[in-house]
PDB file of C-alpha atoms in Angstrom:
ATOM      1  CA  MET A  22       0.343  -0.186  -0.151  1.00  0.00           C
ATOM      2  CA  PRO A  23       2.641   2.794   0.570  1.00  0.00           C
ATOM      3  CA  LEU A  24       4.145   1.724  -2.344  1.00  0.00           C
ATOM      4  CA  LEU A  25       1.000   2.137  -3.996  1.00  0.00           C
ATOM      5  CA  ILE A  26       0.583   5.564  -2.398  1.00  0.00           C
ATOM      6  CA  LEU A  27       4.066   6.590  -3.442  1.00  0.00           C
ATOM      7  CA  ALA A  28       3.928   5.805  -6.772  1.00  0.00           C
ATOM      8  CA  LEU A  29       0.190   7.719  -7.527  1.00  0.00           C
ATOM      9  CA  ALA A  30       2.100  10.751  -5.991  1.00  0.00           C
ATOM     10  CA  SER A  31       4.950  10.754  -7.891  1.00  0.00           C
ATOM     11  CA  LEU A  32       3.011  10.328 -11.309  1.00  0.00           C
ATOM     12  CA  GLY A  33       0.584  12.900 -10.003  1.00  0.00           C
ATOM     13  CA  ALA A  34       3.819  15.332  -9.429  1.00  0.00           C
ATOM     14  CA  ALA A  35       4.566  13.896 -12.734  1.00  0.00           C
ATOM     15  CA  VAL A  36       1.873  15.022 -14.771  1.00  0.00           C
ATOM     16  CA  PHE A  37       1.569  18.597 -13.168  1.00  0.00           C
ATOM     17  CA  TYR A  38       4.911  19.026 -13.998  1.00  0.00           C
ATOM     18  CA  VAL A  39       4.678  18.180 -17.701  1.00  0.00           C
ATOM     19  CA  THR A  40       1.632  20.741 -17.969  1.00  0.00           C
ATOM     20  CA  GLU A  41       3.589  23.540 -16.453  1.00  0.00           C
ATOM     21  CA  PHE A  42       5.660  22.633 -18.957  1.00  0.00           C
ATOM     22  CA  VAL A  43       3.575  22.182 -21.926  1.00  0.00           C
ATOM     23  CA  SER A  44       1.190  25.281 -21.035  1.00  0.00           C
ATOM     24  CA  ALA A  45       4.794  27.814 -19.830  1.00  0.00           C
ATOM     25  CA  PRO A  46       5.083  28.882 -23.766  1.00  0.00           C
ATOM     26  CA  ALA A  47       1.858  30.611 -24.146  1.00  0.00           C
ATOM     27  CA  ARG A  48       1.735  31.842 -20.550  1.00  0.00           C
ATOM     28  CA  GLU A  49       4.805  32.985 -21.517  1.00  0.00           C
ATOM     29  CA  ARG A  50       3.497  34.310 -24.842  1.00  0.00           C
ATOM     30  CA  ARG A  51       0.412  36.905 -22.582  1.00  0.00           C
ATOM     31  CA  ASN A  52       2.968  38.404 -20.424  1.00  0.00           C
ATOM     32  CA  LEU A  53       4.792  39.504 -23.342  1.00  0.00           C
ATOM     33  CA  VAL A  54       1.281  40.563 -25.361  1.00  0.00           C
ATOM     34  CA  THR A  55       0.778  42.334 -21.573  1.00  0.00           C
ATOM     35  CA  ARG A  56       3.867  44.029 -21.430  1.00  0.00           C
ATOM     36  CA  ALA A  57       3.353  44.977 -24.576  1.00  0.00           C
ATOM     37  CA  ALA A  58       0.212  46.568 -24.510  1.00  0.00           C
ATOM     38  CA  GLN A  59       1.476  48.438 -21.597  1.00  0.00           C
ATOM     39  CA  TYR A  60       4.277  50.857 -23.770  1.00  0.00           C
ATOM     40  CA  GLY A  61       3.081  54.640 -24.237  1.00  0.00           C
ATOM     41  CA  ARG A  62       0.691  53.918 -21.631  1.00  0.00           C
ATOM     42  CA  MET A  63       1.724  55.825 -18.002  1.00  0.00           C
ATOM     43  CA  ARG A  64       3.757  54.259 -15.930  1.00  0.00           C
ATOM     44  CA  VAL A  65       2.044  53.123 -12.072  1.00  0.00           C
ATOM     45  CA  LEU A  66       3.977  51.954  -9.676  1.00  0.00           C
ATOM     46  CA  HIS A  67       2.737  49.400  -8.236  1.00  0.00           C
ATOM     47  CA  GLU A  68       3.745  47.186  -5.004  1.00  0.00           C
ATOM     48  CA  ARG A  69       6.378  44.129  -5.656  1.00  0.00           C
ATOM     49  CA  GLU A  70       4.220  41.093  -6.543  1.00  0.00           C
ATOM     50  CA  LEU A  71       5.347  38.121  -4.615  1.00  0.00           C
ATOM     51  CA  PRO A  72       5.967  35.041  -7.374  1.00  0.00           C
ATOM     52  CA  ARG A  73       4.058  32.818  -7.779  1.00  0.00           C
ATOM     53  CA  PHE A  74       3.359  29.422  -5.295  1.00  0.00           C
ATOM     54  CA  SER A  75       4.496  26.983  -8.801  1.00  0.00           C
ATOM     55  CA  GLU A  76       7.430  29.375  -9.078  1.00  0.00           C
ATOM     56  CA  ARG A  77       8.185  29.182  -5.733  1.00  0.00           C
ATOM     57  CA  ALA A  78       7.709  25.068  -5.698  1.00  0.00           C
ATOM     58  CA  LEU A  79       9.111  24.126  -9.094  1.00  0.00           C
ATOM     59  CA  ALA A  80      12.429  26.111  -9.637  1.00  0.00           C
ATOM     60  CA  PRO A  81      14.511  24.323  -6.524  1.00  0.00           C
ATOM     61  CA  ILE A  82      12.855  21.154  -7.698  1.00  0.00           C
ATOM     62  CA  VAL A  83      13.910  22.037 -11.329  1.00  0.00           C
ATOM     63  CA  GLN A  84      16.923  22.926 -10.904  1.00  0.00           C
ATOM     64  CA  ARG A  85      17.735  20.096  -7.962  1.00  0.00           C
ATOM     65  CA  LEU A  86      17.169  16.981 -10.631  1.00  0.00           C
ATOM     66  CA  ALA A  87      18.910  19.252 -13.733  1.00  0.00           C
ATOM     67  CA  ARG A  88      22.563  19.072 -11.034  1.00  0.00           C
ATOM     68  CA  LEU A  89      21.468  15.359 -10.536  1.00  0.00           C
ATOM     69  CA  MET A  90      21.576  14.534 -13.717  1.00  0.00           C
ATOM     70  CA  LEU A  91      24.502  16.027 -15.101  1.00  0.00           C
ATOM     71  CA  ARG A  92      25.678  14.187 -11.868  1.00  0.00           C
ATOM     72  CA  VAL A  93      24.616  10.961 -13.066  1.00  0.00           C
ATOM     73  CA  ASN A  94      26.077  11.117 -16.986  1.00  0.00           C
ATOM     74  CA  PRO A  95      29.345  13.625 -16.146  1.00  0.00           C
ATOM     75  CA  ARG A  96      30.109  13.665 -20.099  1.00  0.00           C
ATOM     76  CA  MET A  97      26.718  16.309 -20.521  1.00  0.00           C
ATOM     77  CA  SER A  98      26.433  19.731 -20.462  1.00  0.00           C
ATOM     78  CA  LEU A  99      24.331  22.311 -20.557  1.00  0.00           C
ATOM     79  CA  GLU A 100      25.826  23.581 -23.930  1.00  0.00           C
ATOM     80  CA  SER A 101      25.020  19.901 -25.649  1.00  0.00           C
ATOM     81  CA  VAL A 102      21.681  19.723 -24.083  1.00  0.00           C
ATOM     82  CA  ALA A 103      20.989  23.490 -25.843  1.00  0.00           C
ATOM     83  CA  LYS A 104      22.536  22.335 -28.819  1.00  0.00           C
ATOM     84  CA  LYS A 105      20.120  19.518 -29.223  1.00  0.00           C
ATOM     85  CA  LEU A 106      17.106  21.557 -27.766  1.00  0.00           C
ATOM     86  CA  ALA A 107      18.188  24.522 -30.701  1.00  0.00           C
ATOM     87  CA  ALA A 108      18.679  21.841 -33.311  1.00  0.00           C
ATOM     88  CA  ALA A 109      14.920  20.173 -32.679  1.00  0.00           C
ATOM     89  CA  GLY A 110      13.704  23.511 -33.116  1.00  0.00           C
ATOM     90  CA  MET A 111      12.822  23.651 -29.101  1.00  0.00           C
ATOM     91  CA  ARG A 112      14.159  27.377 -28.516  1.00  0.00           C
ATOM     92  CA  ARG A 113      11.517  28.208 -26.247  1.00  0.00           C
ATOM     93  CA  THR A 114      13.045  25.302 -23.574  1.00  0.00           C
ATOM     94  CA  THR A 115      15.761  25.524 -21.550  1.00  0.00           C
ATOM     95  CA  PRO A 116      18.117  22.631 -20.745  1.00  0.00           C
ATOM     96  CA  THR A 117      17.518  23.210 -17.148  1.00  0.00           C
ATOM     97  CA  THR A 118      14.404  22.586 -17.753  1.00  0.00           C
ATOM     98  CA  PHE A 119      14.419  19.307 -20.145  1.00  0.00           C
ATOM     99  CA  LEU A 120      17.499  18.205 -17.838  1.00  0.00           C
ATOM    100  CA  ALA A 121      14.678  18.627 -15.054  1.00  0.00           C
ATOM    101  CA  ILE A 122      12.007  16.617 -17.342  1.00  0.00           C
ATOM    102  CA  ARG A 123      14.331  13.947 -17.966  1.00  0.00           C
ATOM    103  CA  GLY A 124      14.986  13.250 -14.159  1.00  0.00           C
ATOM    104  CA  PHE A 125      11.318  13.347 -13.553  1.00  0.00           C
ATOM    105  CA  CYS A 126      10.458  10.712 -16.141  1.00  0.00           C
ATOM    106  CA  GLY A 127      13.539   8.872 -14.870  1.00  0.00           C
ATOM    107  CA  ILE A 128      12.231   8.910 -11.491  1.00  0.00           C
ATOM    108  CA  ALA A 129       8.302   7.701 -12.844  1.00  0.00           C
ATOM    109  CA  GLY A 130       9.686   5.065 -14.234  1.00  0.00           C
ATOM    110  CA  LEU A 131      11.660   3.533 -11.451  1.00  0.00           C
ATOM    111  CA  VAL A 132       8.363   4.368  -9.685  1.00  0.00           C
ATOM    112  CA  LEU A 133       6.399   2.312 -11.655  1.00  0.00           C
ATOM    113  CA  GLY A 134       9.072  -0.795 -12.222  1.00  0.00           C
ATOM    114  CA  LEU A 135       8.535  -1.055  -8.211  1.00  0.00           C
ATOM    115  CA  LEU A 136       4.756  -0.807  -8.303  1.00  0.00           C
ATOM    116  CA  VAL A 137       4.702  -3.878 -10.674  1.00  0.00           C
ATOM    117  CA  MET A 138       7.847  -5.618  -9.387  1.00  0.00           C
ATOM    118  CA  SER A 139       5.697  -5.959  -5.839  1.00  0.00           C
ATOM    119  CA  SER A 140       3.169  -7.338  -7.753  1.00  0.00           C
ATOM    120  CA  ALA A 141       4.915  -9.765  -9.653  1.00  0.00           C
ATOM    121  CA  LYS A 142       7.560 -12.203  -9.654  1.00  0.00           C
ATOM    122  CA  ALA A 143      10.693 -11.537  -8.222  1.00  0.00           C
ATOM    123  CA  GLN A 144      12.690 -11.721 -12.091  1.00  0.00           C
ATOM    124  CA  THR A 145       9.894 -10.336 -13.910  1.00  0.00           C
ATOM    125  CA  GLY A 146       9.589  -7.533 -11.295  1.00  0.00           C
ATOM    126  CA  MET A 147      13.458  -7.149 -11.373  1.00  0.00           C
ATOM    127  CA  LEU A 148      13.540  -6.483 -14.855  1.00  0.00           C
ATOM    128  CA  SER A 149      10.522  -4.633 -15.218  1.00  0.00           C
ATOM    129  CA  MET A 150      11.764  -2.204 -12.953  1.00  0.00           C
ATOM    130  CA  LEU A 151      14.477  -1.746 -15.201  1.00  0.00           C
ATOM    131  CA  LEU A 152      12.850  -1.975 -18.343  1.00  0.00           C
ATOM    132  CA  PHE A 153      10.490   1.358 -17.143  1.00  0.00           C
ATOM    133  CA  THR A 154      13.334   2.965 -15.540  1.00  0.00           C
ATOM    134  CA  VAL A 155      15.375   3.163 -18.532  1.00  0.00           C
ATOM    135  CA  LEU A 156      12.415   3.813 -20.235  1.00  0.00           C
ATOM    136  CA  GLY A 157      12.037   7.034 -18.492  1.00  0.00           C
ATOM    137  CA  PHE A 158      15.522   7.888 -18.445  1.00  0.00           C
ATOM    138  CA  PHE A 159      16.426   7.434 -21.689  1.00  0.00           C
ATOM    139  CA  GLY A 160      13.209   8.078 -23.255  1.00  0.00           C
ATOM    140  CA  PRO A 161      13.061  12.139 -23.755  1.00  0.00           C
ATOM    141  CA  SER A 162      16.782  12.004 -25.019  1.00  0.00           C
ATOM    142  CA  TYR A 163      15.833   9.524 -27.727  1.00  0.00           C
ATOM    143  CA  TRP A 164      12.760  11.112 -27.711  1.00  0.00           C
ATOM    144  CA  LEU A 165      14.558  14.940 -28.748  1.00  0.00           C
ATOM    145  CA  THR A 166      17.307  13.311 -31.262  1.00  0.00           C
ATOM    146  CA  LEU A 167      14.497  11.263 -33.257  1.00  0.00           C
ATOM    147  CA  LYS A 168      12.962  15.428 -33.268  1.00  0.00           C
ATOM    148  CA  ALA A 169      15.857  16.643 -34.514  1.00  0.00           C
ATOM    149  CA  ARG A 170      16.955  14.363 -37.359  1.00  0.00           C
ATOM    150  CA  ARG A 171      13.123  14.675 -38.303  1.00  0.00           C
ATOM    151  CA  ARG A 172      13.200  18.591 -38.635  1.00  0.00           C
ATOM    152  CA  ALA A 173      16.501  18.828 -40.258  1.00  0.00           C
ATOM    153  CA  ASP A 174      14.887  15.909 -42.913  1.00  0.00           C
ATOM    154  CA  LEU A 175      12.155  18.684 -43.352  1.00  0.00           C
ATOM    155  CA  VAL A 176      14.686  21.380 -43.749  1.00  0.00           C
ATOM    156  CA  ALA A 177      17.004  19.561 -46.667  1.00  0.00           C
ATOM    157  CA  SER A 178      13.264  19.487 -48.345  1.00  0.00           C
ATOM    158  CA  GLU A 179      12.517  22.388 -47.757  1.00  0.00           C
ATOM    159  CA  LEU A 180      15.639  24.278 -49.207  1.00  0.00           C
ATOM    160  CA  PRO A 181      15.908  24.282 -52.971  1.00  0.00           C
ATOM    161  CA  ASP A 182      12.182  25.086 -53.579  1.00  0.00           C
ATOM    162  CA  ALA A 183      13.629  28.335 -50.259  1.00  0.00           C
ATOM    163  CA  LEU A 184      17.078  29.172 -52.475  1.00  0.00           C
ATOM    164  CA  ASP A 185      14.576  29.052 -55.802  1.00  0.00           C
ATOM    165  CA  LEU A 186      12.985  31.942 -54.821  1.00  0.00           C
ATOM    166  CA  LEU A 187      15.851  33.677 -53.134  1.00  0.00           C
ATOM    167  CA  ALA A 188      17.153  33.827 -56.581  1.00  0.00           C
ATOM    168  CA  VAL A 189      14.764  34.908 -57.925  1.00  0.00           C
ATOM    169  CA  SER A 190      14.230  37.697 -55.831  1.00  0.00           C
ATOM    170  CA  VAL A 191      18.297  38.659 -55.785  1.00  0.00           C
ATOM    171  CA  GLU A 192      18.307  38.483 -59.877  1.00  0.00           C
ATOM    172  CA  ALA A 193      15.346  41.071 -59.359  1.00  0.00           C
ATOM    173  CA  GLY A 194      17.308  43.629 -57.803  1.00  0.00           C
ATOM    174  CA  MET A 195      16.692  42.614 -54.432  1.00  0.00           C
ATOM    175  CA  GLY A 196      19.628  42.738 -51.539  1.00  0.00           C
ATOM    176  CA  PHE A 197      20.495  38.952 -49.862  1.00  0.00           C
ATOM    177  CA  ASP A 198      18.363  40.764 -46.522  1.00  0.00           C
ATOM    178  CA  GLY A 199      16.268  41.806 -47.958  1.00  0.00           C
ATOM    179  CA  ALA A 200      15.030  38.188 -50.407  1.00  0.00           C
ATOM    180  CA  ILE A 201      15.090  36.571 -46.996  1.00  0.00           C
ATOM    181  CA  ALA A 202      12.098  38.512 -45.747  1.00  0.00           C
ATOM    182  CA  LYS A 203      10.219  38.330 -48.817  1.00  0.00           C
ATOM    183  CA  LEU A 204      11.203  34.375 -47.934  1.00  0.00           C
ATOM    184  CA  THR A 205      10.004  34.738 -44.642  1.00  0.00           C
ATOM    185  CA  GLU A 206       6.652  36.288 -46.284  1.00  0.00           C
ATOM    186  CA  HIS A 207       5.785  33.927 -48.902  1.00  0.00           C
ATOM    187  CA  MET A 208       6.556  30.580 -46.842  1.00  0.00           C
ATOM    188  CA  GLN A 209       6.584  28.573 -44.060  1.00  0.00           C
ATOM    189  CA  GLY A 210       8.457  25.965 -41.938  1.00  0.00           C
ATOM    190  CA  PRO A 211      11.471  25.251 -39.502  1.00  0.00           C
ATOM    191  CA  LEU A 212      14.088  26.448 -41.853  1.00  0.00           C
ATOM    192  CA  ILE A 213      11.049  29.823 -42.259  1.00  0.00           C
ATOM    193  CA  ASP A 214      12.011  29.366 -38.582  1.00  0.00           C
ATOM    194  CA  GLU A 215      15.272  30.214 -39.332  1.00  0.00           C
ATOM    195  CA  PHE A 216      15.760  32.231 -41.854  1.00  0.00           C
ATOM    196  CA  GLU A 217      13.868  34.600 -39.667  1.00  0.00           C
ATOM    197  CA  LEU A 218      15.920  34.091 -36.566  1.00  0.00           C
ATOM    198  CA  ALA A 219      18.375  34.783 -38.486  1.00  0.00           C
ATOM    199  CA  LEU A 220      17.618  37.674 -40.050  1.00  0.00           C
ATOM    200  CA  GLY A 221      16.720  39.035 -36.112  1.00  0.00           C
ATOM    201  CA  GLU A 222      20.129  38.565 -34.758  1.00  0.00           C
ATOM    202  CA  ILE A 223      21.182  40.714 -38.687  1.00  0.00           C
ATOM    203  CA  ARG A 224      18.818  43.776 -38.058  1.00  0.00           C
ATOM    204  CA  VAL A 225      20.209  43.828 -34.841  1.00  0.00           C
ATOM    205  CA  GLY A 226      23.675  44.495 -35.633  1.00  0.00           C
ATOM    206  CA  GLU A 227      24.790  40.648 -36.603  1.00  0.00           C
ATOM    207  CA  GLY A 228      27.633  40.436 -38.751  1.00  0.00           C
ATOM    208  CA  ARG A 229      25.521  38.118 -41.559  1.00  0.00           C
ATOM    209  CA  PRO A 230      28.144  35.657 -41.895  1.00  0.00           C
ATOM    210  CA  ASP A 231      27.840  34.940 -38.268  1.00  0.00           C
ATOM    211  CA  ALA A 232      24.148  34.680 -38.336  1.00  0.00           C
ATOM    212  CA  LEU A 233      24.204  32.645 -41.037  1.00  0.00           C
ATOM    213  CA  LYS A 234      27.066  30.075 -40.110  1.00  0.00           C
ATOM    214  CA  ARG A 235      24.926  30.080 -36.288  1.00  0.00           C
ATOM    215  CA  ILE A 236      21.857  28.734 -38.684  1.00  0.00           C
ATOM    216  CA  ALA A 237      24.779  25.485 -39.938  1.00  0.00           C
ATOM    217  CA  GLU A 238      25.032  24.981 -36.203  1.00  0.00           C
ATOM    218  CA  ARG A 239      21.498  24.949 -35.368  1.00  0.00           C
ATOM    219  CA  VAL A 240      20.417  22.610 -38.561  1.00  0.00           C
ATOM    220  CA  PRO A 241      23.059  19.343 -38.705  1.00  0.00           C
ATOM    221  CA  ALA A 242      22.093  18.743 -42.696  1.00  0.00           C
ATOM    222  CA  GLN A 243      24.735  18.311 -44.765  1.00  0.00           C
ATOM    223  CA  GLU A 244      23.119  21.024 -47.534  1.00  0.00           C
ATOM    224  CA  MET A 245      22.458  23.514 -44.760  1.00  0.00           C
ATOM    225  CA  SER A 246      25.851  23.626 -44.516  1.00  0.00           C
ATOM    226  CA  SER A 247      26.958  23.156 -47.941  1.00  0.00           C
ATOM    227  CA  PHE A 248      24.394  26.701 -48.882  1.00  0.00           C
ATOM    228  CA  VAL A 249      26.026  28.873 -45.293  1.00  0.00           C
ATOM    229  CA  ARG A 250      29.436  27.930 -47.072  1.00  0.00           C
ATOM    230  CA  ALA A 251      29.009  29.451 -50.234  1.00  0.00           C
ATOM    231  CA  ILE A 252      26.942  31.828 -49.353  1.00  0.00           C
ATOM    232  CA  VAL A 253      29.967  33.422 -46.865  1.00  0.00           C
ATOM    233  CA  GLN A 254      32.409  32.678 -49.644  1.00  0.00           C
ATOM    234  CA  ALA A 255      30.293  34.902 -52.093  1.00  0.00           C
ATOM    235  CA  ASP A 256      29.648  37.459 -50.006  1.00  0.00           C
ATOM    236  CA  GLN A 257      33.693  37.760 -49.157  1.00  0.00           C
ATOM    237  CA  LEU A 258      34.869  37.427 -52.356  1.00  0.00           C
ATOM    238  CA  GLY A 259      32.154  39.388 -54.325  1.00  0.00           C
ATOM    239  CA  ILE A 260      30.944  37.021 -56.707  1.00  0.00           C
ATOM    240  CA  SER A 261      27.010  37.435 -57.911  1.00  0.00           C
ATOM    241  CA  LEU A 262      24.856  35.645 -55.361  1.00  0.00           C
ATOM    242  CA  GLY A 263      21.615  34.586 -58.271  1.00  0.00           C
ATOM    243  CA  ARG A 264      24.534  32.347 -59.760  1.00  0.00           C
ATOM    244  CA  ILE A 265      25.579  30.785 -56.208  1.00  0.00           C
ATOM    245  CA  LEU A 266      22.123  30.276 -55.629  1.00  0.00           C
ATOM    246  CA  ARG A 267      20.919  29.053 -58.537  1.00  0.00           C
ATOM    247  CA  VAL A 268      23.959  26.350 -58.182  1.00  0.00           C
ATOM    248  CA  GLN A 269      23.114  25.457 -54.742  1.00  0.00           C
ATOM    249  CA  ALA A 270      19.237  25.515 -55.433  1.00  0.00           C
ATOM    250  CA  THR A 271      20.466  22.842 -58.243  1.00  0.00           C
ATOM    251  CA  ASP A 272      22.425  20.511 -55.599  1.00  0.00           C
ATOM    252  CA  ALA A 273      20.012  20.083 -53.239  1.00  0.00           C
ATOM    253  CA  ARG A 274      17.451  19.328 -55.887  1.00  0.00           C
ATOM    254  CA  ASN A 275      19.810  16.875 -56.629  1.00  0.00           C
ATOM    255  CA  LYS A 276      20.881  15.763 -53.445  1.00  0.00           C
ATOM    256  CA  ARG A 277      17.089  14.858 -52.320  1.00  0.00           C
ATOM    257  CA  GLN A 278      16.197  13.018 -55.514  1.00  0.00           C
ATOM    258  CA  ALA A 279      19.332  10.994 -54.389  1.00  0.00           C
ATOM    259  CA  ALA A 280      18.048  10.608 -51.154  1.00  0.00           C
ATOM    260  CA  ALA A 281      14.584   9.527 -52.217  1.00  0.00           C
ATOM    261  CA  GLU A 282      15.732   7.002 -54.568  1.00  0.00           C
ATOM    262  CA  GLU A 283      18.235   6.048 -51.790  1.00  0.00           C
ATOM    263  CA  LYS A 284      14.837   5.652 -49.647  1.00  0.00           C
ATOM    264  CA  ALA A 285      13.546   3.188 -52.510  1.00  0.00           C
ATOM    265  CA  MET A 286      15.973   0.726 -53.031  1.00  0.00           C
ATOM    266  CA  LYS A 287      15.473   0.408 -48.991  1.00  0.00           C
ATOM    267  CA  ALA A 288      11.842   0.055 -49.115  1.00  0.00           C
ATOM    268  CA  PRO A 289      12.090  -3.821 -50.046  1.00  0.00           C
ATOM    269  CA  ILE A 290      14.668  -4.769 -47.384  1.00  0.00           C
ATOM    270  CA  LYS A 291      12.669  -2.665 -44.985  1.00  0.00           C
ATOM    271  CA  MET A 292       8.975  -5.052 -45.998  1.00  0.00           C
ATOM    272  CA  LEU A 293      10.865  -8.424 -46.371  1.00  0.00           C
ATOM    273  CA  PHE A 294      10.669  -8.895 -42.303  1.00  0.00           C
ATOM    274  CA  PRO A 295       7.123  -7.874 -41.525  1.00  0.00           C
ATOM    275  CA  LEU A 296       5.841  -9.672 -44.648  1.00  0.00           C
ATOM    276  CA  VAL A 297       7.868 -12.874 -43.336  1.00  0.00           C
ATOM    277  CA  LEU A 298       6.690 -12.679 -39.980  1.00  0.00           C
ATOM    278  CA  PHE A 299       3.378 -11.622 -40.575  1.00  0.00           C
ATOM    279  CA  ILE A 300       2.095 -12.178 -44.089  1.00  0.00           C
ATOM    280  CA  PHE A 301       3.216 -14.719 -45.356  1.00  0.00           C
ATOM    281  CA  PRO A 302       1.676 -16.946 -42.169  1.00  0.00           C
ATOM    282  CA  ALA A 303      -1.584 -15.632 -42.651  1.00  0.00           C
ATOM    283  CA  MET A 304      -1.768 -16.720 -45.969  1.00  0.00           C
ATOM    284  CA  PHE A 305      -0.200 -20.309 -45.567  1.00  0.00           C
ATOM    285  CA  ILE A 306      -3.420 -20.752 -42.763  1.00  0.00           C
ATOM    286  CA  VAL A 307      -5.680 -19.216 -46.133  1.00  0.00           C
ATOM    287  CA  VAL A 308      -4.146 -21.266 -48.331  1.00  0.00           C
ATOM    288  CA  LEU A 309      -3.088 -24.734 -46.955  1.00  0.00           C
ATOM    289  CA  GLY A 310      -5.731 -24.673 -44.055  1.00  0.00           C
ATOM    290  CA  PRO A 311      -8.521 -25.819 -45.832  1.00  0.00           C
ATOM    291  CA  ALA A 312      -5.970 -29.273 -47.294  1.00  0.00           C
ATOM    292  CA  PHE A 313      -4.943 -29.712 -43.895  1.00  0.00           C
ATOM    293  CA  LEU A 314      -8.659 -29.920 -41.935  1.00  0.00           C
ATOM    294  CA  ASN A 315      -9.287 -32.419 -44.956  1.00  0.00           C
ATOM    295  CA  LEU A 316      -6.195 -34.508 -44.709  1.00  0.00           C
ATOM    296  CA  SER A 317      -6.474 -34.499 -41.096  1.00  0.00           C
ATOM    297  CA  GLN A 318     -10.853 -35.864 -41.549  1.00  0.00           C
ATOM    298  CA  LEU A 319      -9.125 -38.564 -43.589  1.00  0.00           C
ATOM    299  CA  PHE A 320      -6.646 -40.071 -42.108  1.00  0.00           C
ATOM    300  CA  GLN A 321      -8.904 -40.295 -39.123  1.00  0.00           C
ATOM    301  CA  PHE A 322     -11.433 -41.962 -41.045  1.00  0.00           C
TER     302      PHE A 322
END
């Protein structure tokens, strides 16, 4: 009974923390809108408000869990987690928050495994506890890696069309920054989000090469790295950007076609296992089942 109460309490706490984490971006947007609405009005001094109970209670726990995760895995650092979050497009999530969520999932998996172990046999319960603990501990990290990989693939697939539009805009007489601004008005997706971020950095005084290099760091795609290198070299050597963009668009489109052909060639091999394991047995049962039934009835007589 105590283990059941502890498990329910841990799961309830995990659900509460995850809910707070999911709703944090919406609360941040509402706060930004509220602060922006106050610009230009007469400011009235108010008494200093105390932080909310959730902030006072959650912040120390999040910090402790993050430090615990860093101690468990010394090779992991806040910088590496921040790079993974940026690659996955989760810029609003801090590394400390993600490490805390990973710690919560690991503890919840451990408690759930203990609960299963208390109601099962010793060997089965021990295996269940290890399984749930490993899933809770490594599950968020695997999900983040998978999300970053899918985002990089999506960026690579969007790059040829974006480069075509950039080339048309530059050849029409627009500057590169203006072409990026025009691109963000007509397209959507993770690639456009990265271009918007780079454009904002350029507008606040950041150099164009540095802003583009940060895109290549955030997006681990070979096509993006090649595009950034070409633009930086063209900017340094004074080469026409329109021609460079056309060449990069053609190269990115050829790579996308080659990747699609490679996936198509791998598809039969990937289909072999489910075909042999699931489809062939069912087909043999349907085709040979009546014959076996007739033979069994024949030999019975």
